[in-house]
Coordinates of C-alpha atoms in Angstrom, one line a residue:
X1 CA -1.3 0.8 5.4
X2 CA 2.1 2.6 5.1
X3 CA 2.2 6.2 4.1
X4 CA 4.9 7.6 1.8
X5 CA 6.0 10.8 0.3
X6 CA 4.4 12.8 3.1
X7 CA 6.4 16.0 2.1
X8 CA 4.6 16.2 -1.2
X9 CA 1.5 17.6 0.7
X10 CA -1.1 15.0 -0.5
X11 CA -2.7 15.1 2.9
X12 CA -3.5 18.8 2.4
X13 CA -5.6 18.0 -0.7
X14 CA -9.2 16.9 -1.2
X15 CA -10.4 14.2 -3.7
X16 CA -13.4 14.2 -5.9
X17 CA -15.7 11.2 -6.6
X18 CA -13.4 9.9 -9.2
X19 CA -10.3 10.1 -7.0
X20 CA -8.8 13.1 -8.5
X21 CA -6.9 15.7 -6.4
X22 CA -8.8 19.0 -5.6
X23 CA -6.7 21.9 -4.6
X24 CA -7.4 23.4 -1.1
X25 CA -6.6 26.7 0.5
X26 CA -4.2 24.7 2.8
X27 CA -2.3 23.4 -0.1
X28 CA -2.0 26.8 -1.5
X29 CA -0.8 28.4 1.7
X30 CA 1.9 25.7 1.9
X31 CA 3.5 27.6 -1.1
X32 CA 3.0 31.1 0.3
X33 CA 5.0 30.2 3.4
X34 CA 8.0 28.9 1.4
X35 CA 11.2 30.7 2.4
X36 CA 11.3 32.2 -1.1
X37 CA 8.1 34.0 -0.5
X38 CA 8.2 35.0 3.1
X39 CA 9.1 38.8 2.9
X40 CA 12.4 39.6 4.6
X41 CA 12.8 42.4 7.1
X42 CA 13.7 44.8 4.3
X43 CA 10.7 44.0 2.1
X44 CA 8.6 46.9 0.9
X45 CA 5.1 47.4 2.3
X46 CA 3.5 46.2 -1.0
X47 CA 5.0 42.7 -0.8
X48 CA 4.2 42.5 2.9
X49 CA 0.6 43.4 2.3
X50 CA 0.4 40.9 -0.6
X51 CA 1.8 38.2 1.5
X52 CA -0.6 38.8 4.4
X53 CA -3.6 39.1 2.0
X54 CA -2.9 35.7 0.3
X55 CA -2.4 33.9 3.7
X56 CA -5.9 35.2 4.6
X57 CA -7.3 34.5 1.2
X58 CA -5.2 32.2 -1.0
X59 CA -7.4 32.4 -4.0
X60 CA -7.5 36.2 -4.0
X61 CA -7.0 37.7 -7.4
X62 CA -3.8 39.5 -8.0
X63 CA -3.3 41.9 -10.7
X64 CA -0.2 42.6 -12.7
X65 CA 0.1 46.1 -11.4
X66 CA 0.2 44.9 -7.9
X67 CA 3.2 42.6 -8.6
X68 CA 4.9 45.5 -10.6
X69 CA 4.6 47.6 -7.5
X70 CA 6.9 45.3 -5.5
X71 CA 10.3 47.0 -5.2
X72 CA 12.7 43.9 -5.2
X73 CA 13.1 42.4 -8.6
X74 CA 13.6 38.9 -7.5
X75 CA 10.7 39.0 -5.2
X76 CA 8.4 40.1 -8.2
X77 CA 9.7 37.2 -10.3
X78 CA 9.0 34.8 -7.4
X79 CA 5.5 36.1 -7.0
X80 CA 4.8 35.9 -10.8
X81 CA 5.9 32.3 -10.9
X82 CA 4.0 31.0 -7.9
X83 CA 0.8 32.9 -8.7
X84 CA 0.8 31.6 -12.3
X85 CA 1.1 28.1 -10.8
X86 CA -1.6 28.8 -8.3
X87 CA -3.9 30.1 -11.1
X88 CA -3.3 26.9 -13.1
X89 CA -4.4 24.8 -10.1
X90 CA -7.5 26.7 -9.4
X91 CA -8.5 26.9 -13.0
X92 CA -9.0 23.2 -13.1
X93 CA -11.3 20.9 -11.1
X94 CA -8.4 18.6 -10.2
X95 CA -4.6 18.6 -10.2
X96 CA -4.6 15.9 -12.7
X97 CA -6.6 17.9 -15.2
X98 CA -4.3 20.9 -14.5
X99 CA -1.2 18.7 -15.3
X100 CA -2.6 17.2 -18.4
X101 CA -3.8 20.5 -19.8
X102 CA -0.3 21.9 -19.3
X103 CA 1.5 19.0 -21.0
X104 CA -0.9 18.9 -23.9
X105 CA -0.5 22.6 -24.5
X106 CA 3.2 21.9 -25.3
X107 CA 4.2 25.2 -23.5
X108 CA 7.0 25.3 -21.0
X109 CA 5.7 28.2 -18.9
X110 CA 6.1 26.4 -15.5
X111 CA 9.5 26.1 -13.9
X112 CA 10.6 22.5 -13.7
X113 CA 10.5 22.7 -9.9
X114 CA 6.7 23.2 -10.1
X115 CA 6.2 20.7 -12.7
X116 CA 8.1 18.0 -10.8
X117 CA 6.2 18.9 -7.5
X118 CA 2.9 18.5 -9.5
X119 CA 4.0 15.1 -10.8
X120 CA 5.2 14.1 -7.2
X121 CA 1.7 14.7 -5.7
X122 CA -0.3 13.3 -8.6
X123 CA 1.9 10.2 -8.7
X124 CA 1.5 9.9 -4.9
X125 CA -2.2 9.7 -5.7
X126 CA -1.9 7.2 -8.4
X127 CA 0.2 4.8 -6.4
X128 CA -2.0 5.2 -3.3
X129 CA -2.2 1.8 -1.6
X130 CA 0.9 0.4 -3.3
X131 CA 2.7 -1.7 -0.9
X132 CA 5.9 -2.4 -3.1
X133 CA 8.9 -0.2 -2.2
X134 CA 10.6 -1.2 -5.4
X135 CA 7.7 0.3 -7.4
X136 CA 7.7 3.5 -5.3
X137 CA 11.4 4.0 -5.6
X138 CA 11.1 3.4 -9.3
X139 CA 8.5 6.0 -9.5
X140 CA 11.0 8.6 -8.1
X141 CA 12.4 8.7 -11.5
X142 CA 9.4 10.6 -12.6
X143 CA 10.2 13.8 -10.6
X144 CA 13.7 13.4 -9.3
X145 CA 16.7 13.6 -11.6
X146 CA 19.0 10.6 -11.1
X147 CA 22.8 10.0 -11.5
X148 CA 24.0 6.8 -13.0
X149 CA 26.4 5.1 -10.6
X150 CA 28.5 1.9 -11.1
X151 CA 26.8 -1.3 -12.0
X152 CA 23.7 0.4 -13.3
X153 CA 22.6 1.8 -10.0
X154 CA 20.7 5.1 -9.8
X155 CA 21.2 7.6 -7.1
X156 CA 19.2 10.7 -6.5
X157 CA 21.0 13.6 -8.2
X158 CA 20.4 16.0 -5.3
X159 CA 21.6 13.5 -2.7
X160 CA 24.7 12.4 -4.4
X161 CA 25.6 15.6 -6.2
X162 CA 27.7 17.0 -3.5
X163 CA 31.4 17.3 -3.2
X164 CA 32.0 13.8 -4.7
X165 CA 30.5 12.5 -7.9
X166 CA 30.1 9.0 -6.6
X167 CA 28.7 8.1 -3.3
X168 CA 29.6 5.1 -1.3
X169 CA 27.1 2.4 -1.7
X170 CA 26.6 -0.1 0.9
X171 CA 27.6 -3.0 -1.3
X172 CA 30.8 -1.1 -2.3
X173 CA 31.8 -0.1 1.2
X174 CA 33.5 -3.5 1.6
X175 CA 35.9 -2.4 -1.1
X176 CA 37.2 0.4 1.1
X177 CA 35.8 3.2 -0.9
X178 CA 35.7 6.6 1.0
X179 CA 33.6 9.6 -0.1
X180 CA 31.2 12.1 1.4
X181 CA 27.9 10.6 0.5
X182 CA 26.4 7.3 1.5
X183 CA 23.5 5.4 0.1
X184 CA 21.9 2.1 0.8
X185 CA 20.8 0.1 -2.3
X186 CA 17.3 -0.9 -2.1
X187 CA 17.1 -4.7 -1.7
X188 CA 14.7 -7.4 -0.4
X189 CA 16.3 -7.4 3.0
X190 CA 16.1 -3.7 3.5
X191 CA 12.9 -2.8 1.5
X192 CA 10.9 -2.1 4.7
X193 CA 13.3 0.9 5.5
X194 CA 11.8 2.6 2.5
X195 CA 8.7 3.8 4.3
X196 CA 10.5 5.7 7.0
X197 CA 13.0 7.1 4.4
X198 CA 10.8 7.7 1.4
X199 CA 11.1 11.6 1.8
X200 CA 14.8 11.4 2.0
X201 CA 15.3 9.9 -1.5
X202 CA 18.5 8.4 -0.2
X203 CA 18.1 4.7 -1.6
X204 CA 19.8 3.7 -4.6
X205 CA 18.0 1.8 -7.2
X206 CA 19.2 -1.1 -9.2
X207 CA 18.1 -0.9 -12.9
X208 CA 19.9 -4.0 -14.1
X209 CA 18.2 -5.8 -17.0
X210 CA 16.3 -8.8 -15.9
X211 CA 16.2 -7.6 -12.2
X212 CA 13.4 -6.3 -10.0
X213 CA 14.1 -2.7 -11.1
X214 CA 12.9 -2.6 -14.7
X215 CA 9.8 -4.5 -13.8
X216 CA 9.0 -2.1 -10.9
X217 CA 9.4 0.9 -13.2
X218 CA 7.1 -0.8 -15.7
X219 CA 4.5 -1.1 -13.0
X220 CA 4.8 2.6 -12.0
X221 CA 4.5 3.6 -15.7
X222 CA 1.3 1.6 -16.2
X223 CA -0.2 3.0 -13.0
X224 CA 0.5 6.6 -14.2
X225 CA -1.1 6.1 -17.6
X226 CA -4.1 4.4 -16.2
X227 CA -4.6 7.2 -13.5
X228 CA -4.3 10.1 -16.0
X229 CA -5.6 8.6 -19.3
X230 CA -8.1 5.9 -18.0
X231 CA -6.3 3.5 -20.2
X232 CA -5.1 0.0 -19.1
X233 CA -1.8 -1.1 -20.5
X234 CA 0.8 -3.8 -20.0
X235 CA 4.4 -2.9 -19.9
X236 CA 7.1 -5.4 -20.0
X237 CA 10.9 -4.8 -19.8
X238 CA 13.1 -6.0 -22.6
X239 CA 16.7 -7.0 -22.4
X240 CA 18.1 -5.6 -25.6
X241 CA 17.3 -3.0 -28.4
X242 CA 17.4 -5.8 -31.0
X243 CA 14.3 -7.3 -29.3
X244 CA 12.3 -4.4 -30.7
X245 CA 10.8 -3.3 -34.0
X246 CA 10.1 0.3 -33.6
X247 CA 6.8 0.7 -35.3
X248 CA 6.1 3.3 -32.6
X249 CA 8.3 4.5 -29.8
X250 CA 8.2 6.9 -27.0
X251 CA 11.4 8.4 -25.5
X252 CA 11.1 8.7 -21.8
X253 CA 13.7 11.5 -21.7
X254 CA 15.1 14.0 -24.2
X255 CA 18.2 11.7 -25.0
X256 CA 16.0 8.7 -25.5
X257 CA 13.8 10.6 -28.0
X258 CA 16.9 11.6 -30.0
X259 CA 18.2 8.0 -30.0
X260 CA 14.7 6.7 -31.0
X261 CA 14.7 9.1 -34.0
X262 CA 18.0 7.8 -35.2
X263 CA 16.8 4.3 -35.0
X264 CA 13.5 5.2 -36.7
X265 CA 15.5 6.6 -39.7
X266 CA 17.4 3.4 -39.9
X267 CA 20.7 4.6 -38.4
X268 CA 22.9 2.0 -36.8
X269 CA 23.8 3.2 -33.3
X270 CA 27.5 3.1 -32.4
X271 CA 28.5 1.4 -29.2
X272 CA 28.7 4.6 -27.2
X273 CA 25.2 5.7 -28.2
X274 CA 23.7 2.3 -27.6
X275 CA 25.4 2.2 -24.2
X276 CA 23.5 5.1 -23.1
X277 CA 20.3 3.2 -23.3
X278 CA 19.3 2.2 -19.8
X279 CA 16.1 0.3 -20.2
X280 CA 13.7 -0.7 -23.0
X281 CA 10.1 -1.6 -22.6
X282 CA 7.2 -2.9 -24.8
X283 CA 3.8 -1.6 -24.1
X284 CA 0.4 -3.2 -25.3
X285 CA -3.0 -1.9 -24.8
X286 CA -5.5 -4.0 -22.8
X287 CA -8.2 -2.9 -25.2
X288 CA -6.8 -2.7 -28.7
X289 CA -9.6 -0.3 -29.6
X290 CA -7.9 2.3 -27.4
X291 CA -5.2 2.6 -29.9
X292 CA -5.1 4.6 -33.1
X293 CA -6.3 2.5 -36.0
X294 CA -3.0 2.3 -37.7
X295 CA -1.5 0.9 -34.4
X296 CA -4.1 -1.5 -33.5
X297 CA -2.6 -4.7 -32.2
X298 CA 0.9 -3.3 -32.5
X299 CA 3.2 -2.7 -29.4
X300 CA 4.6 0.6 -28.4
X301 CA 8.2 0.7 -27.4
X302 CA 9.4 2.8 -24.5
X303 CA 13.1 3.9 -24.3
X304 CA 14.9 5.1 -21.3
X305 CA 18.4 6.5 -21.5
X306 CA 21.0 8.6 -19.8
X307 CA 22.7 11.8 -21.2
X308 CA 26.4 12.3 -21.9
X309 CA 27.0 13.3 -18.2
X310 CA 25.5 10.0 -17.0
X311 CA 22.3 11.6 -15.6
X312 CA 18.7 10.7 -16.2
X313 CA 16.0 13.3 -16.4
X314 CA 12.8 11.4 -17.1
X315 CA 9.8 13.0 -18.8
X316 CA 6.8 11.4 -17.6
X317 CA 4.6 13.7 -19.7
X318 CA 5.8 11.8 -22.8
X319 CA 3.9 8.7 -21.6
X320 CA 0.7 10.9 -21.8
X321 CA 1.4 12.8 -25.1
X322 CA 3.3 10.3 -27.0
X323 CA 1.2 7.3 -27.0
X324 CA -1.0 6.4 -30.1
X325 CA -4.4 6.6 -28.4
X326 CA -7.7 7.5 -30.0
X327 CA -9.2 9.4 -27.2
X328 CA -7.0 11.4 -24.7
X329 CA -9.7 11.9 -22.2
X330 CA -8.8 12.4 -18.5
X331 CA -9.7 9.7 -16.1
X332 CA -9.9 11.5 -12.9

C-alpha cells in the first residue's frame, strides 16, 4: 500500500478502537522542535527551561505566569499559541473529537496554520487506504489554499505564489510560456507520480465540470463526512447552477456562502458573480432518517467558489456544521 502525506505526522499518532487518532508525546514533541519554538542563543533562561521541560514531559502543565516571565514578546506569543493547541489535543480522546469540538464551538481561537494541520492529519486518517491519487489531490483543497489558473486548473497557493502569478504548466509549456514556477497537471498517465510527490503539493488539479476532478472532490468530501460524523452520504457533481433548487445549501468557502445567500434570497447573479462558482454538488443521505425532519428526502447543495483574487480557501468545517442532520455525534 502506498503511503502519502508523511509530513503531517500521522505515523507519530496512535489509534483507538474506532480508528480515531490519539495524541502521543512524540506528536507533541514534533511541535516543540519547530524552528519558531527552539530558543535562540539570546533566549532568556525562563524560555530555555520551559523548552527543556516540555521536551522531557510534553504534557506538563504550564501556567500563564510562566509564559509571562519569558522576556521576548514574540516568544511569549508563540508559546501561548502552541500550548493552547496542545491543551486542545490532550483535552479530547482523539484529534477528531478535538477538531469537531472546535468547529462546533464557533470560536476562532486557533490560528489557521494549526487548524489546517489538524485537518491535514485527520483527513490522512479518513483517506487511509485510498489508492486514487485524484481523490488525494482533491483532498488537498481542504487544508491548502489554491490559486485558480487558466482552464480551471488549481495550483497550490504556496507553490505558485512566488515571483510570478502564473506558473508554467506542463500542458502550457508547448506554447513557449516562461515563468519561475513549474507544475505538472495531474493526469492518468502521471498519476503514479503523486505518491512520491504528495508532500510537495506541486501537481496542478483540473476541476473542469464533467471531468475527473469534481468527482474526486465529491469522494473526498463523502469520506470526510463519514469519518467525522458517522453518516454515509452520496455526493454528485452538477454542471450548472440552474440544475439546483436551493432548498438547503452549504458554502464550501466564505465566498460561496455569500453567493448562496444571494441565491437563497431570490437574487439573480450577474455573470461576474456566477463565473466565480467553481463547482456545484448535490448531496443526499444514504439513510434519510439522518436528515432533519424538514429536509428528509431533500438534497443538500454544496457550492465551491473562488474569491475576487482568484483564490480558493475551502472551509471543510462547513461540511460538518452546515448539514441538516439530526444527531451530530462523532464517529471516531
